[in-house]
CSV table of C-alpha atoms in Angstrom, one decimal:
chain,number,residue,atom,x,y,z
A,1,MET,CA,-45.9,-15.6,-11.0
A,2,SER,CA,-41.7,-14.8,-11.4
A,3,ALA,CA,-42.3,-13.3,-15.4
A,4,ALA,CA,-45.0,-10.5,-13.0
A,5,HIS,CA,-43.3,-10.1,-10.9
A,6,GLY,CA,-39.5,-9.0,-13.6
A,7,GLU,CA,-42.0,-7.3,-15.4
A,8,GLN,CA,-42.8,-5.2,-12.7
A,9,VAL,CA,-39.5,-4.4,-11.7
A,10,ARG,CA,-38.8,-3.5,-15.3
A,11,VAL,CA,-41.7,-1.2,-15.1
A,12,LEU,CA,-40.7,0.0,-12.1
A,13,GLU,CA,-36.7,0.6,-13.1
A,14,GLU,CA,-37.6,2.7,-16.3
A,15,HIS,CA,-39.9,5.0,-14.1
A,16,GLY,CA,-36.5,5.9,-12.3
A,17,ILE,CA,-38.0,3.9,-9.3
A,18,GLU,CA,-35.3,2.1,-7.3
A,19,THR,CA,-36.4,-1.2,-6.4
A,20,THR,CA,-35.2,-2.9,-3.0
A,21,GLY,CA,-33.9,-6.3,-2.1
A,22,ARG,CA,-31.3,-8.6,-3.4
A,23,SER,CA,-31.2,-10.3,-6.7
A,24,PRO,CA,-30.5,-14.0,-7.1
A,25,GLU,CA,-27.2,-13.7,-8.1
A,26,TRP,CA,-26.3,-12.1,-5.1
A,27,TRP,CA,-27.6,-14.2,-2.5
A,28,GLY,CA,-26.3,-16.7,-5.4
A,29,MET,CA,-22.6,-15.6,-4.9
A,30,MET,CA,-22.9,-15.2,-0.9
A,31,PHE,CA,-23.1,-18.8,-0.8
A,32,PHE,CA,-20.3,-19.2,-3.2
A,33,ILE,CA,-18.8,-16.6,-0.8
A,34,THR,CA,-20.1,-19.0,2.4
A,35,SER,CA,-18.9,-22.3,1.0
A,36,GLU,CA,-16.1,-20.9,0.6
A,37,ALA,CA,-15.6,-19.5,3.7
A,38,LEU,CA,-16.4,-22.6,5.2
A,39,ILE,CA,-13.5,-24.4,4.1
A,40,PHE,CA,-11.0,-21.5,5.0
A,41,ALA,CA,-12.9,-22.2,8.5
A,42,ASN,CA,-11.7,-25.6,8.3
A,43,LEU,CA,-8.6,-25.4,7.1
A,44,ILE,CA,-7.2,-23.1,10.1
A,45,ALA,CA,-9.2,-24.6,12.7
A,46,ALA,CA,-7.3,-27.4,12.2
A,47,TYR,CA,-4.2,-25.9,11.6
A,48,LEU,CA,-4.6,-23.9,14.6
A,49,TYR,CA,-5.1,-27.3,16.6
A,50,LEU,CA,-2.2,-29.0,16.1
A,51,GLU,CA,-0.3,-25.3,16.7
A,52,ILE,CA,-1.4,-25.1,19.7
A,53,ARG,CA,-1.1,-28.9,20.3
A,54,GLY,CA,2.8,-28.8,19.5
A,55,ASN,CA,3.9,-25.3,20.8
A,56,LEU,CA,2.3,-26.7,24.0
A,57,GLY,CA,4.9,-28.3,24.5
A,58,VAL,CA,2.3,-32.3,25.0
A,59,ARG,CA,3.5,-35.1,25.0
A,60,TRP,CA,2.9,-36.3,21.0
A,61,ALA,CA,3.7,-33.7,19.3
A,62,THR,CA,6.6,-30.6,18.3
A,63,PRO,CA,6.5,-27.8,18.2
A,64,TRP,CA,5.8,-25.9,15.7
A,65,VAL,CA,9.0,-24.3,14.3
A,66,LEU,CA,11.2,-23.9,11.5
A,67,PRO,CA,14.0,-26.9,10.7
A,68,SER,CA,16.6,-23.6,11.5
A,69,GLY,CA,14.9,-23.4,15.4
A,70,GLY,CA,13.2,-20.6,14.5
A,71,HIS,CA,9.9,-19.0,14.4
A,72,LEU,CA,8.5,-17.9,10.3
A,73,GLU,CA,9.0,-14.3,9.4
A,74,TYR,CA,6.3,-11.9,9.8
A,75,ALA,CA,8.1,-8.7,8.5
A,76,TYR,CA,7.5,-9.2,4.8
A,77,PRO,CA,4.3,-10.9,5.0
A,78,ALA,CA,2.8,-8.4,6.6
A,79,PHE,CA,4.2,-5.6,4.1
A,80,ASN,CA,2.7,-8.3,1.6
A,81,THR,CA,-0.1,-8.0,3.8
A,82,LEU,CA,-0.7,-4.7,3.3
A,83,ILE,CA,-0.5,-5.1,-0.5
A,84,LEU,CA,-3.1,-7.0,-0.7
A,85,ILE,CA,-5.1,-4.8,1.6
A,86,ILE,CA,-4.6,-1.2,-0.6
A,87,SER,CA,-5.8,-4.1,-4.0
A,88,SER,CA,-8.5,-4.3,-1.8
A,89,GLY,CA,-9.5,-0.4,-1.4
A,90,TRP,CA,-8.8,-0.3,-5.1
A,91,MET,CA,-11.2,-2.9,-5.6
A,92,HIS,CA,-13.8,-1.0,-3.2
A,93,LEU,CA,-12.4,2.5,-5.3
A,94,SER,CA,-13.5,0.7,-9.1
A,95,GLY,CA,-16.5,-0.1,-8.4
A,96,MET,CA,-17.8,2.5,-6.5
A,97,ALA,CA,-17.1,4.3,-10.6
A,98,SER,CA,-18.9,1.3,-12.1
A,99,ARG,CA,-22.3,2.3,-9.5
A,100,LYS,CA,-22.0,6.0,-11.1
A,101,GLY,CA,-21.4,4.9,-14.8
A,102,ASN,CA,-17.6,5.5,-14.5
A,103,MET,CA,-16.0,2.7,-16.3
A,104,LYS,CA,-13.2,4.0,-17.8
A,105,ALA,CA,-12.6,4.7,-13.8
A,106,ALA,CA,-13.2,1.5,-12.7
A,107,ALA,CA,-11.1,0.0,-15.4
A,108,ARG,CA,-8.0,1.5,-14.5
A,109,TRP,CA,-8.6,1.1,-10.5
A,110,LEU,CA,-9.0,-2.7,-11.8
A,111,ILE,CA,-6.0,-2.5,-13.3
A,112,LEU,CA,-4.4,-1.4,-10.2
A,113,THR,CA,-6.5,-4.4,-8.6
A,114,ILE,CA,-5.1,-7.0,-10.6
A,115,VAL,CA,-1.3,-5.5,-10.6
A,116,PHE,CA,-1.3,-5.5,-6.8
A,117,GLY,CA,-2.9,-8.7,-6.8
A,118,VAL,CA,0.2,-10.0,-8.7
A,119,ILE,CA,3.0,-8.2,-7.2
A,120,PHE,CA,1.5,-10.6,-3.8
A,121,LEU,CA,1.4,-13.5,-5.0
A,122,GLY,CA,5.1,-12.3,-6.4
A,123,GLY,CA,5.5,-11.7,-2.6
A,124,GLN,CA,4.6,-15.4,-2.3
A,125,VAL,CA,6.7,-17.2,-4.2
A,126,TYR,CA,9.8,-15.8,-3.2
A,127,GLU,CA,8.5,-16.5,0.7
A,128,TYR,CA,7.8,-19.9,-0.6
A,129,ILE,CA,11.9,-20.5,-2.2
A,130,GLY,CA,13.4,-18.8,0.4
A,131,LEU,CA,12.0,-20.8,3.3
A,132,TYR,CA,12.0,-24.3,0.6
A,133,HIS,CA,16.4,-23.4,1.3
A,134,GLY,CA,15.6,-22.9,4.1
A,135,GLY,CA,14.7,-27.3,4.8
A,136,PHE,CA,10.8,-26.0,5.1
A,137,ASN,CA,8.8,-27.5,3.1
A,138,LEU,CA,5.4,-30.1,2.7
A,139,GLN,CA,7.1,-33.2,4.1
A,140,TYR,CA,9.1,-30.8,7.4
A,141,LYS,CA,6.6,-32.8,10.2
A,142,ALA,CA,2.9,-31.7,9.5
A,143,PHE,CA,4.3,-27.8,10.4
A,144,GLY,CA,5.3,-27.8,7.0
A,145,SER,CA,2.4,-30.2,5.2
A,146,ALA,CA,-0.1,-27.3,7.3
A,147,PHE,CA,1.2,-23.9,6.2
A,148,PHE,CA,1.6,-24.5,2.2
A,149,LEU,CA,-1.5,-26.1,2.4
A,150,LEU,CA,-3.3,-23.0,4.4
A,151,THR,CA,-1.5,-20.9,2.4
A,152,GLY,CA,-1.9,-22.1,-0.7
A,153,PHE,CA,-4.7,-22.2,-0.6
A,154,HIS,CA,-5.2,-19.0,-0.6
A,155,GLY,CA,-3.2,-17.9,-3.3
A,156,LEU,CA,-4.4,-20.3,-5.7
A,157,HIS,CA,-8.2,-18.0,-4.4
A,158,VAL,CA,-5.8,-15.1,-5.1
A,159,THR,CA,-5.0,-16.4,-8.4
A,160,ILE,CA,-8.4,-17.3,-9.8
A,161,GLY,CA,-9.9,-13.3,-8.0
A,162,ALA,CA,-6.9,-12.1,-10.7
A,163,THR,CA,-8.0,-14.0,-13.5
A,164,PHE,CA,-11.4,-13.3,-13.1
A,165,LEU,CA,-10.3,-9.5,-12.4
A,166,LEU,CA,-8.4,-9.7,-15.0
A,167,ILE,CA,-12.2,-10.8,-17.7
A,168,LEU,CA,-13.8,-8.0,-15.8
A,169,LEU,CA,-11.3,-5.4,-17.5
A,170,ILE,CA,-11.5,-6.9,-20.9
A,171,ARG,CA,-14.7,-6.7,-20.8
A,172,THR,CA,-14.9,-3.3,-18.9
A,173,MET,CA,-13.3,-1.9,-22.1
A,174,ARG,CA,-15.4,-3.2,-24.0
A,175,GLY,CA,-18.0,-1.1,-23.3
A,176,ASP,CA,-20.2,-4.6,-22.1
A,177,PHE,CA,-20.9,-3.1,-18.6
A,178,THR,CA,-23.3,-0.3,-17.2
A,179,ALA,CA,-24.4,1.7,-14.1
A,180,LYS,CA,-27.2,-1.3,-14.0
A,181,LYS,CA,-25.8,-4.2,-15.9
A,182,ARG,CA,-23.1,-4.7,-14.1
A,183,PHE,CA,-23.9,-7.6,-11.4
A,184,ALA,CA,-20.8,-9.2,-12.1
A,185,LEU,CA,-18.2,-6.3,-11.6
A,186,GLU,CA,-20.4,-6.6,-7.9
A,187,ALA,CA,-19.9,-10.5,-7.6
A,188,GLY,CA,-15.6,-9.1,-8.3
A,189,GLU,CA,-15.8,-6.4,-5.9
A,190,MET,CA,-16.9,-9.0,-3.8
A,191,TYR,CA,-14.3,-11.7,-4.1
A,192,TRP,CA,-11.4,-9.9,-3.4
A,193,HIS,CA,-13.2,-8.1,-0.3
A,194,PHE,CA,-13.4,-12.6,1.1
A,195,VAL,CA,-9.7,-13.3,-0.8
A,196,ASP,CA,-8.7,-9.9,1.7
A,197,ILE,CA,-10.5,-10.4,4.2
A,198,VAL,CA,-9.6,-14.4,4.6
A,199,TRP,CA,-6.1,-13.5,4.4
A,200,VAL,CA,-5.8,-11.7,7.1
A,201,VAL,CA,-7.6,-14.2,9.5
A,202,VAL,CA,-4.3,-17.1,7.7
A,203,PHE,CA,-1.8,-14.2,8.5
A,204,SER,CA,-2.8,-13.3,12.1
A,205,THR,CA,-2.7,-17.2,12.9
A,206,VAL,CA,0.3,-18.2,11.2
A,207,TYR,CA,2.8,-15.4,11.6
A,208,LEU,CA,1.4,-14.0,14.4
A,209,LEU,CA,0.0,-16.0,16.8
A,210,PRO,CA,3.4,-18.3,17.1
A,211,LEU,CA,5.0,-14.8,18.7
A,212,LEU,CA,2.1,-15.0,21.4
A,213,MET,CA,3.0,-18.5,22.6
A,214,VAL,CA,6.6,-17.9,22.4
A,215,LYS,CA,8.1,-19.3,26.3
């Protein structure tokens, strides 16, 4: 039955008739992204629980502040967030170009996406170095371990995503994709948008929420 269905889809495509529905590969990618989203949801929920308990002055908890007594700086991470959001725009433009079969344009937008992703990672490393010099590290109470686990886990995903996009760029320049044969590019676009959306949530939780809880 599956062979007959595949032959029917092939015939429809040859006659220029678009098929409806999503491919098994697309659903597989969605399942993967959903599973990753659940991991982030658990990490963010744990972070929120500890943060709110600490900042509300619960008896056994301590306020989530840096060793200096202040809160995390949000201006530089906000700029870094903007960089990642812009990269998502480049990735969208790359996807649009590939859907039209313009692989040269798709490659150019991919390059910009990767560059902005690397800039984001560089900014995160720069922030980590500054925090470590200020005495804020993994061993600094529950705050340090929760902060570096959540943001570092996201940074790992950005690294994986940028590496994946670099591979896609090489394949695009090699001519492996066409307007009808481009699922890997679509998967890369889906993953990159997911990583960007997650960071907006992480940024709001880690950097902006404490500003609303200042007494």
